[in-house]
Coordinates of C-alpha atoms in Angstrom, one line a residue:
M1 CA -59.4 131.1 55.3
R2 CA -61.1 127.9 55.0
D3 CA -59.2 124.7 54.3
R4 CA -60.1 123.4 50.8
A5 CA -60.9 119.9 52.0
D6 CA -63.2 121.2 54.5
D7 CA -64.8 123.7 52.2
A8 CA -65.5 121.0 49.7
R9 CA -67.3 119.0 52.3
R10 CA -69.4 122.1 53.1
L11 CA -70.3 122.5 49.6
I12 CA -71.1 118.7 49.4
A13 CA -73.6 119.3 52.3
C14 CA -75.3 121.8 50.2
L15 CA -75.8 119.9 46.9
D16 CA -78.9 118.9 45.2
L17 CA -77.6 115.8 43.6
T18 CA -79.6 115.7 40.4
N19 CA -80.9 113.3 37.9
L20 CA -83.2 114.9 35.4
N21 CA -82.1 112.8 32.2
E22 CA -84.8 111.8 29.8
T23 CA -83.5 108.3 29.7
C24 CA -83.5 108.0 33.7
T25 CA -84.3 104.4 34.8
P26 CA -85.2 103.0 38.2
A27 CA -81.9 101.6 38.4
D28 CA -80.4 105.0 38.0
I29 CA -82.4 106.2 40.9
D30 CA -81.0 103.4 43.2
A31 CA -77.5 104.3 42.1
L32 CA -78.2 108.2 42.8
V33 CA -79.4 107.4 46.2
K34 CA -76.2 105.3 47.0
R35 CA -74.1 108.2 45.4
A36 CA -75.8 110.8 47.8
Q37 CA -74.3 109.1 50.7
T38 CA -70.7 109.9 50.2
P39 CA -67.6 109.3 52.2
E40 CA -67.3 112.8 52.7
G41 CA -70.8 113.3 54.2
D42 CA -74.4 113.1 52.8
V43 CA -75.5 115.7 50.1
A44 CA -78.5 118.0 51.1
A45 CA -81.1 116.6 48.5
I46 CA -81.7 114.4 45.4
C47 CA -83.8 116.0 42.7
I48 CA -85.5 113.6 40.4
W49 CA -88.5 113.4 38.0
P50 CA -91.8 113.0 39.9
R51 CA -92.4 109.4 38.6
F52 CA -89.6 108.1 40.6
V53 CA -90.4 110.0 43.9
A54 CA -92.3 107.0 45.6
Q55 CA -89.3 104.6 44.7
A56 CA -86.8 106.9 46.2
R57 CA -88.7 107.8 49.1
A58 CA -88.6 104.1 50.4
I59 CA -84.8 103.8 50.2
L60 CA -83.6 107.4 50.9
P61 CA -82.2 108.1 54.3
E62 CA -84.4 110.8 56.4
T63 CA -81.2 112.8 56.4
I64 CA -81.4 113.5 52.8
H65 CA -84.2 115.6 51.4
L66 CA -86.1 114.5 48.4
A67 CA -87.0 117.2 45.8
T68 CA -88.7 116.8 42.5
V69 CA -89.9 119.0 39.7
V70 CA -93.2 120.4 38.5
N71 CA -94.2 122.2 35.4
F72 CA -90.9 121.0 34.2
P73 CA -89.0 122.0 32.0
A74 CA -91.4 124.1 29.8
G75 CA -92.6 126.4 32.4
G76 CA -96.3 126.1 31.0
E77 CA -99.4 128.2 32.1
D78 CA -101.7 125.4 33.2
V79 CA -101.7 126.2 37.0
E80 CA -104.4 123.6 37.8
A81 CA -102.3 120.8 36.2
T82 CA -99.2 121.9 38.1
V83 CA -101.1 121.9 41.3
R84 CA -102.4 118.2 40.8
E85 CA -98.8 117.2 39.9
T86 CA -97.6 118.9 42.9
K87 CA -100.1 117.3 45.4
Q88 CA -99.3 113.9 43.8
A89 CA -95.6 114.4 44.4
V90 CA -96.0 115.4 47.9
A91 CA -98.2 112.4 48.6
D92 CA -95.5 110.2 47.2
G93 CA -93.2 111.7 49.7
A94 CA -91.3 114.7 48.2
D95 CA -90.4 117.2 50.7
E96 CA -89.2 120.0 48.3
I97 CA -90.7 121.0 45.1
D98 CA -88.8 122.6 42.2
L99 CA -91.4 124.8 40.2
V100 CA -90.7 126.2 36.7
I101 CA -92.6 129.3 36.6
A102 CA -94.3 130.6 33.5
Y103 CA -91.2 132.7 32.9
R104 CA -92.6 133.8 29.4
R105 CA -95.4 135.7 31.2
V106 CA -93.0 137.8 33.4
A107 CA -92.7 140.6 31.0
A108 CA -96.4 141.2 30.4
D109 CA -98.1 139.7 33.5
P110 CA -95.8 139.2 36.5
A111 CA -99.0 139.1 38.5
F112 CA -99.8 135.5 36.8
V113 CA -96.5 134.1 37.9
E114 CA -97.2 135.5 41.6
A115 CA -100.6 133.7 41.6
Q116 CA -99.1 130.6 40.0
V117 CA -96.3 130.3 42.8
R118 CA -99.0 130.9 45.3
A119 CA -101.3 128.1 44.4
V120 CA -98.4 125.9 44.1
K121 CA -97.0 126.8 47.5
A122 CA -100.5 126.1 48.9
A123 CA -100.6 122.7 47.2
A124 CA -97.0 122.0 48.5
G125 CA -98.2 122.2 52.1
S126 CA -95.2 121.7 54.4
A127 CA -92.8 120.9 51.5
R128 CA -90.3 123.7 50.6
L129 CA -91.0 125.6 47.3
K130 CA -88.2 126.5 44.9
A131 CA -89.1 128.7 42.1
I132 CA -87.1 128.1 38.9
L133 CA -87.0 131.4 37.1
E134 CA -85.0 130.1 34.0
T135 CA -83.0 133.1 34.2
G136 CA -80.9 132.3 31.0
E137 CA -84.0 132.8 28.9
L138 CA -85.2 136.0 30.4
T139 CA -81.8 137.6 29.8
D140 CA -82.8 141.0 30.6
P141 CA -81.8 141.9 34.2
D142 CA -84.9 143.8 34.6
L143 CA -87.1 140.5 33.9
I144 CA -85.0 138.6 36.1
L145 CA -85.6 141.1 38.7
S146 CA -89.3 141.2 38.2
A147 CA -89.6 137.3 38.3
S148 CA -87.7 137.2 41.5
E149 CA -90.0 139.7 43.1
A150 CA -93.1 138.1 41.6
A151 CA -91.9 134.5 43.2
L152 CA -91.1 136.0 46.4
R153 CA -94.7 137.8 46.7
G154 CA -96.0 134.4 45.8
G155 CA -94.4 132.8 48.9
A156 CA -91.3 130.8 47.2
D157 CA -89.1 129.5 49.8
F158 CA -86.1 129.4 47.4
L159 CA -85.1 131.3 44.1
K160 CA -83.5 129.0 41.6
T161 CA -81.7 130.0 38.4
S162 CA -82.5 127.3 35.8
T163 CA -83.7 124.1 34.7
G164 CA -80.4 123.0 33.4
K165 CA -82.4 122.3 29.9
V166 CA -81.6 125.4 28.1
P167 CA -78.6 126.8 26.6
V168 CA -77.8 129.4 29.3
S169 CA -78.1 128.3 32.8
A170 CA -76.7 129.7 36.0
T171 CA -74.7 132.7 35.5
P172 CA -72.8 135.0 38.0
E173 CA -74.7 138.0 36.8
A174 CA -78.2 136.5 37.3
A175 CA -77.3 134.9 40.5
R176 CA -76.3 138.4 42.1
I177 CA -79.8 139.7 41.0
L178 CA -81.4 136.8 42.9
L179 CA -79.4 137.4 45.8
Q180 CA -79.9 140.9 46.2
V181 CA -83.6 140.4 46.1
I182 CA -83.3 137.7 48.8
A183 CA -81.2 140.1 51.0
N184 CA -83.4 143.2 50.4
G185 CA -86.1 140.7 51.7
G186 CA -84.4 139.8 54.8
G187 CA -82.4 136.9 53.8
A188 CA -85.0 134.3 55.0
V189 CA -85.4 132.9 51.3
G190 CA -82.8 130.5 49.9
F191 CA -81.1 130.5 46.7
K192 CA -80.3 127.8 44.4
P193 CA -78.0 128.2 41.3
S194 CA -78.3 125.2 38.9
G195 CA -77.0 124.0 35.6
G196 CA -73.5 124.3 34.5
I197 CA -71.9 124.0 37.7
K198 CA -68.9 121.4 37.1
T199 CA -66.0 122.0 39.4
Y200 CA -65.2 123.0 43.1
E201 CA -64.4 126.6 41.8
D202 CA -67.6 127.0 40.2
A203 CA -69.5 126.0 43.4
K204 CA -67.4 128.0 45.4
L205 CA -68.0 131.2 43.3
Y206 CA -71.6 130.9 43.9
R207 CA -71.2 130.0 47.9
D208 CA -69.0 133.1 48.2
M209 CA -71.2 135.4 46.2
A210 CA -74.0 134.4 48.6
E211 CA -71.9 135.0 51.6
E212 CA -70.9 138.5 50.1
V213 CA -74.5 139.7 49.3
C214 CA -76.5 137.9 52.2
G215 CA -73.8 137.9 54.9
A216 CA -71.1 135.8 56.4
G217 CA -72.4 132.4 57.5
W218 CA -75.7 132.7 55.5
P219 CA -75.1 130.0 53.0
T220 CA -76.0 127.0 54.9
P221 CA -77.8 123.8 53.4
D222 CA -81.1 125.2 54.7
R223 CA -80.6 128.4 52.4
F224 CA -78.2 127.6 50.0
R225 CA -78.2 124.7 47.5
L226 CA -76.2 123.8 44.3
G227 CA -78.2 122.0 41.7
A228 CA -75.9 119.5 39.9
S229 CA -74.9 116.1 39.2
G230 CA -71.6 116.4 37.6
V231 CA -69.9 118.5 40.3
L232 CA -69.8 115.9 42.9
T233 CA -66.9 114.1 41.6
D234 CA -64.6 117.1 41.8
L235 CA -66.0 118.1 45.2
L236 CA -65.0 114.5 46.4
A237 CA -61.6 114.8 44.9
V238 CA -61.0 118.0 46.7
A239 CA -62.4 116.8 49.9
G240 CA -60.2 113.6 50.0
G241 CA -57.0 115.6 48.7
D242 CA -56.8 113.5 45.6
G243 CA -56.3 114.4 42.1
R244 CA -59.0 116.5 40.7
G245 CA -62.1 114.5 39.0
G246 CA -63.2 117.1 36.7
E247 CA -66.3 115.4 35.7
T248 CA -68.0 117.5 33.1
S249 CA -71.1 115.9 32.0
G250 CA -74.7 115.9 33.3
Y251 CA -76.9 118.7 35.0

């Protein structure tokens, strides 16, 4: 059984520390970059709006990935606009692209989603592509399954549950569907639950589920990410053996 403090450090190393607040400022980005370099080790990545990518790239250590969002949060159908957005983000220094798929098209036309992901993957080049499925809006397990399979056929490097901008974000039920699709495909694609992850226990639940479905040792930072901002305070408290932080606001 893992030591709790060490376990919390492992989870910190899998965190995509996020600021996608509408009121985010350049000063907030500077603060996020500093916060990402914690006393208990660096987070895996920061995830920010595209307009801040160049600023963050200039000050972010190379050991921390730089993720941004495209087609976010609405999940629209203008593929050409999303391709342009992706190319600009990569040019500005992003090395991970979190794409909101056109999730409203999944029921009637999953081939559209597959083609959308494929086009954005091509535009992303060597950048890692995470497909955000917005599982809380799909609701039907069959639709979540269809979205997952379409994203994988399109070449997504990660399946991600949510934007964190709708009432229902990551849930264990949706997470298990995504993980089973990943496992059935050989386990090479990563998994990112996002939104609503507030505590060490929340983070551990998803990490343990990933290990259960995909195998012992599978959830490394290359294959498992946590999309959150509020959870870091609690993870640091557990890692440091201090009183629990219990931060509850934010992504």
